[in-house]
PDB file of C-alpha atoms in Angstrom:
ATOM      1  CA  MET A   1     -44.203  33.974  19.254  1.00 58.00           C
ATOM      2  CA  SER A   2     -41.514  33.000  21.572  1.00 63.00           C
ATOM      3  CA  HIS A   3     -40.109  29.535  22.243  1.00 59.00           C
ATOM      4  CA  ALA A   4     -38.398  28.255  25.191  1.00 63.00           C
ATOM      5  CA  ALA A   5     -34.732  27.717  24.966  1.00 61.00           C
ATOM      6  CA  PRO A   6     -33.423  24.176  25.233  1.00 59.00           C
ATOM      7  CA  ALA A   7     -32.178  22.993  28.557  1.00 60.00           C
ATOM      8  CA  ARG A   8     -28.431  23.114  29.123  1.00 63.00           C
ATOM      9  CA  GLY A   9     -26.621  20.169  27.375  1.00 56.00           C
ATOM     10  CA  THR A  10     -29.404  19.355  24.942  1.00 54.00           C
ATOM     11  CA  THR A  11     -29.556  20.240  21.275  1.00 56.00           C
ATOM     12  CA  GLY A  12     -33.138  21.231  21.136  1.00 52.00           C
ATOM     13  CA  ARG A  13     -33.852  18.463  18.635  1.00 52.00           C
ATOM     14  CA  SER A  14     -37.024  16.342  19.059  1.00 49.00           C
ATOM     15  CA  HIS A  15     -35.291  13.274  17.499  1.00 46.00           C
ATOM     16  CA  PRO A  16     -31.862  11.875  17.602  1.00 48.00           C
ATOM     17  CA  ALA A  17     -29.360  12.511  14.705  1.00 45.00           C
ATOM     18  CA  SER A  18     -29.272   8.875  13.610  1.00 45.00           C
ATOM     19  CA  HIS A  19     -32.699   9.534  11.906  1.00 48.00           C
ATOM     20  CA  HIS A  20     -30.635  11.830   9.529  1.00 47.00           C
ATOM     21  CA  PRO A  21     -27.864   9.533   8.240  1.00 49.00           C
ATOM     22  CA  ALA A  22     -26.933  12.232   5.596  1.00 52.00           C
ATOM     23  CA  LEU A  23     -25.629  14.307   8.367  1.00 60.00           C
ATOM     24  CA  SER A  24     -23.758  11.647  10.271  1.00 73.00           C
ATOM     25  CA  ARG A  25     -19.969  11.373  10.182  1.00 76.00           C
ATOM     26  CA  ALA A  26     -20.232   7.574   9.034  1.00 71.00           C
ATOM     27  CA  SER A  27     -22.297   8.364   6.014  1.00 78.00           C
ATOM     28  CA  ILE A  28     -19.797  10.864   4.781  1.00 85.00           C
ATOM     29  CA  GLY A  29     -16.616   9.404   6.316  1.00 88.00           C
ATOM     30  CA  TRP A  30     -16.522   5.836   4.847  1.00 87.00           C
ATOM     31  CA  PRO A  31     -17.171   6.752   1.312  1.00 90.00           C
ATOM     32  CA  LEU A  32     -14.478   9.398   1.635  1.00 93.00           C
ATOM     33  CA  LEU A  33     -12.098   6.838   3.182  1.00 93.00           C
ATOM     34  CA  LEU A  34     -12.942   4.481   0.411  1.00 93.00           C
ATOM     35  CA  ALA A  35     -12.329   7.101  -2.204  1.00 94.00           C
ATOM     36  CA  VAL A  36      -8.849   8.049  -0.878  1.00 95.00           C
ATOM     37  CA  LEU A  37      -7.815   4.366  -0.565  1.00 94.00           C
ATOM     38  CA  TYR A  38      -9.065   3.552  -4.012  1.00 94.00           C
ATOM     39  CA  GLY A  39      -7.457   6.504  -5.693  1.00 93.00           C
ATOM     40  CA  CYS A  40      -4.265   5.870  -4.109  1.00 93.00           C
ATOM     41  CA  TRP A  41      -4.320   2.143  -4.990  1.00 91.00           C
ATOM     42  CA  GLY A  42      -5.517   3.062  -8.525  1.00 91.00           C
ATOM     43  CA  ALA A  43      -2.736   5.534  -9.053  1.00 91.00           C
ATOM     44  CA  THR A  44      -0.240   2.986  -7.823  1.00 89.00           C
ATOM     45  CA  MET A  45      -1.399   0.187 -10.024  1.00 87.00           C
ATOM     46  CA  GLN A  46      -1.417   2.337 -13.103  1.00 83.00           C
ATOM     47  CA  ARG A  47       1.956   3.709 -12.337  1.00 81.00           C
ATOM     48  CA  ASP A  48       3.341   0.094 -12.574  1.00 76.00           C
ATOM     49  CA  ALA A  49       6.657   0.955 -10.792  1.00 76.00           C
ATOM     50  CA  GLY A  50       7.524   3.782 -13.018  1.00 79.00           C
ATOM     51  CA  PRO A  51       7.942   7.389 -12.073  1.00 85.00           C
ATOM     52  CA  ILE A  52       5.009   9.267 -10.615  1.00 84.00           C
ATOM     53  CA  THR A  53       3.345  11.368 -13.452  1.00 88.00           C
ATOM     54  CA  TRP A  54       0.338  13.829 -13.502  1.00 89.00           C
ATOM     55  CA  ARG A  55      -1.411  11.217 -15.495  1.00 91.00           C
ATOM     56  CA  ASN A  56      -1.185   8.785 -12.588  1.00 90.00           C
ATOM     57  CA  VAL A  57      -2.276  11.447  -9.987  1.00 91.00           C
ATOM     58  CA  LEU A  58      -5.137  12.520 -12.184  1.00 94.00           C
ATOM     59  CA  PHE A  59      -6.261   8.833 -12.619  1.00 93.00           C
ATOM     60  CA  GLY A  60      -6.227   8.374  -8.954  1.00 93.00           C
ATOM     61  CA  ILE A  61      -8.056  11.413  -8.257  1.00 95.00           C
ATOM     62  CA  GLY A  62     -10.609  10.650 -10.726  1.00 95.00           C
ATOM     63  CA  SER A  63     -11.164   7.077  -9.881  1.00 95.00           C
ATOM     64  CA  GLY A  64     -11.405   7.826  -6.198  1.00 95.00           C
ATOM     65  CA  LEU A  65     -13.776  10.626  -6.787  1.00 96.00           C
ATOM     66  CA  VAL A  66     -16.067   8.191  -8.914  1.00 96.00           C
ATOM     67  CA  VAL A  67     -16.018   5.458  -6.216  1.00 96.00           C
ATOM     68  CA  GLY A  68     -16.574   7.848  -3.511  1.00 95.00           C
ATOM     69  CA  VAL A  69     -19.615   9.505  -5.128  1.00 94.00           C
ATOM     70  CA  LEU A  70     -21.008   6.039  -6.058  1.00 95.00           C
ATOM     71  CA  ALA A  71     -20.680   4.659  -2.566  1.00 93.00           C
ATOM     72  CA  PHE A  72     -22.303   7.696  -1.083  1.00 92.00           C
ATOM     73  CA  VAL A  73     -25.170   7.531  -3.589  1.00 91.00           C
ATOM     74  CA  LEU A  74     -25.682   3.783  -2.958  1.00 90.00           C
ATOM     75  CA  HIS A  75     -25.525   4.323   0.651  1.00 88.00           C
ATOM     76  CA  LYS A  76     -28.069   7.189   0.621  1.00 86.00           C
ATOM     77  CA  GLY A  77     -30.385   5.256  -2.068  1.00 81.00           C
ATOM     78  CA  MET A  78     -30.575   2.051  -0.096  1.00 80.00           C
ATOM     79  CA  THR A  79     -33.577   2.264   2.098  1.00 80.00           C
ATOM     80  CA  PRO A  80     -34.927  -0.426   4.293  1.00 77.00           C
ATOM     81  CA  ALA A  81     -38.032  -0.681   1.964  1.00 82.00           C
ATOM     82  CA  ILE A  82     -35.702  -2.332  -0.453  1.00 87.00           C
ATOM     83  CA  PRO A  83     -35.297  -6.228   0.408  1.00 90.00           C
ATOM     84  CA  ARG A  84     -32.132  -7.162   2.148  1.00 90.00           C
ATOM     85  CA  GLU A  85     -31.214  -9.486  -0.631  1.00 92.00           C
ATOM     86  CA  ALA A  86     -31.352  -6.814  -3.292  1.00 93.00           C
ATOM     87  CA  ARG A  87     -29.429  -4.260  -1.092  1.00 92.00           C
ATOM     88  CA  ALA A  88     -26.640  -6.916  -0.478  1.00 94.00           C
ATOM     89  CA  ALA A  89     -26.459  -8.037  -4.112  1.00 95.00           C
ATOM     90  CA  VAL A  90     -25.934  -4.228  -5.183  1.00 94.00           C
ATOM     91  CA  TRP A  91     -23.135  -3.747  -2.708  1.00 94.00           C
ATOM     92  CA  ALA A  92     -21.635  -7.230  -3.821  1.00 96.00           C
ATOM     93  CA  VAL A  93     -21.697  -6.069  -7.496  1.00 96.00           C
ATOM     94  CA  PHE A  94     -20.200  -2.715  -6.519  1.00 96.00           C
ATOM     95  CA  GLY A  95     -17.402  -4.243  -4.465  1.00 96.00           C
ATOM     96  CA  GLY A  96     -16.624  -6.981  -6.898  1.00 96.00           C
ATOM     97  CA  ALA A  97     -16.599  -4.530  -9.878  1.00 96.00           C
ATOM     98  CA  ILE A  98     -14.233  -1.908  -8.352  1.00 95.00           C
ATOM     99  CA  PHE A  99     -11.942  -4.672  -7.215  1.00 95.00           C
ATOM    100  CA  GLY A 100     -11.904  -6.596 -10.337  1.00 94.00           C
ATOM    101  CA  TYR A 101     -11.112  -3.348 -12.332  1.00 94.00           C
ATOM    102  CA  LEU A 102      -8.237  -2.403 -10.162  1.00 92.00           C
ATOM    103  CA  HIS A 103      -6.869  -5.729 -10.279  1.00 92.00           C
ATOM    104  CA  SER A 104      -7.010  -5.696 -14.207  1.00 92.00           C
ATOM    105  CA  LEU A 105      -4.695  -2.748 -14.045  1.00 89.00           C
ATOM    106  CA  SER A 106      -1.896  -5.068 -12.732  1.00 88.00           C
ATOM    107  CA  GLY A 107      -1.833  -6.728 -16.138  1.00 88.00           C
ATOM    108  CA  ALA A 108      -3.363  -9.953 -14.868  1.00 89.00           C
ATOM    109  CA  SER A 109      -5.526 -12.170 -17.071  1.00 93.00           C
ATOM    110  CA  ILE A 110      -9.221 -11.445 -17.507  1.00 94.00           C
ATOM    111  CA  LEU A 111     -10.186 -14.733 -15.892  1.00 96.00           C
ATOM    112  CA  ARG A 112      -8.156 -14.017 -12.837  1.00 96.00           C
ATOM    113  CA  CYS A 113      -9.782 -10.495 -12.539  1.00 95.00           C
ATOM    114  CA  VAL A 114     -13.231 -11.795 -12.861  1.00 96.00           C
ATOM    115  CA  GLY A 115     -12.652 -14.626 -10.474  1.00 96.00           C
ATOM    116  CA  LEU A 116     -11.165 -12.448  -7.773  1.00 96.00           C
ATOM    117  CA  GLY A 117     -14.000  -9.907  -8.433  1.00 96.00           C
ATOM    118  CA  LEU A 118     -16.564 -12.601  -7.953  1.00 97.00           C
ATOM    119  CA  ALA A 119     -14.823 -14.015  -4.814  1.00 97.00           C
ATOM    120  CA  LEU A 120     -14.902 -10.518  -3.212  1.00 97.00           C
ATOM    121  CA  GLY A 121     -18.519  -9.907  -4.415  1.00 97.00           C
ATOM    122  CA  VAL A 122     -19.680 -13.185  -2.681  1.00 97.00           C
ATOM    123  CA  ALA A 123     -17.761 -11.959   0.476  1.00 97.00           C
ATOM    124  CA  VAL A 124     -19.311  -8.672   0.467  1.00 96.00           C
ATOM    125  CA  PHE A 125     -22.852 -10.270  -0.206  1.00 97.00           C
ATOM    126  CA  VAL A 126     -22.465 -12.499   2.870  1.00 97.00           C
ATOM    127  CA  SER A 127     -21.206  -9.871   5.149  1.00 96.00           C
ATOM    128  CA  VAL A 128     -23.770  -7.116   4.076  1.00 94.00           C
ATOM    129  CA  PHE A 129     -26.623  -9.484   4.182  1.00 94.00           C
ATOM    130  CA  TYR A 130     -25.639 -10.663   7.624  1.00 95.00           C
ATOM    131  CA  ARG A 131     -25.382  -7.111   8.775  1.00 92.00           C
ATOM    132  CA  TYR A 132     -28.828  -6.144   7.426  1.00 90.00           C
ATOM    133  CA  TYR A 133     -30.337  -9.263   8.803  1.00 90.00           C
ATOM    134  CA  THR A 134     -28.933  -8.984  12.283  1.00 92.00           C
ATOM    135  CA  LYS A 135     -29.228  -5.119  12.686  1.00 85.00           C
ATOM    136  CA  GLU A 136     -32.456  -4.371  11.163  1.00 78.00           C
ATOM    137  CA  PRO A 137     -35.946  -5.086  12.346  1.00 75.00           C
ATOM    138  CA  ALA A 138     -37.919  -7.647  10.515  1.00 70.00           C
ATOM    139  CA  PRO A 139     -40.267  -6.418   7.918  1.00 68.00           C
ATOM    140  CA  GLU A 140     -43.914  -6.378   8.752  1.00 67.00           C
ATOM    141  CA  GLY A 141     -45.736  -9.734   8.427  1.00 59.00           C
ATOM    142  CA  SER A 142     -42.588 -11.811   8.408  1.00 61.00           C
ATOM    143  CA  GLN A 143     -41.160 -14.112  11.108  1.00 61.00           C
ATOM    144  CA  ARG A 144     -37.450 -14.441  11.878  1.00 57.00           C
TER     145      ARG A 144
END
């Protein structure tokens, strides 16, 4: 069997690439950027103004890798079938926890770390819920 070649300037796909978020630049790019920033920040916080050691570098690479993989997995696992509130809450817990942990490396009190983690978690919840609410179509049978 032979098939017609796609017309010039087309990719031959029957649907846009946005239906495959695993292949998009954003679905890989922003977890990668988060991993690099988190790893650098973690290595700097653990160093505590001392000399750069292999321990600091390995901590930064490890923590960045863990955060990047978790962000990618959460991004891929969060389908529109899950309620907006639950997805926003998961991102809020993730953001608050990773921020609170890194702030704890600075030697701050546990109350301050938890308070800042909660504050960031609330901000993440509000912003992510707003994005989901305004950018996604309403679920079947609901009114907006």
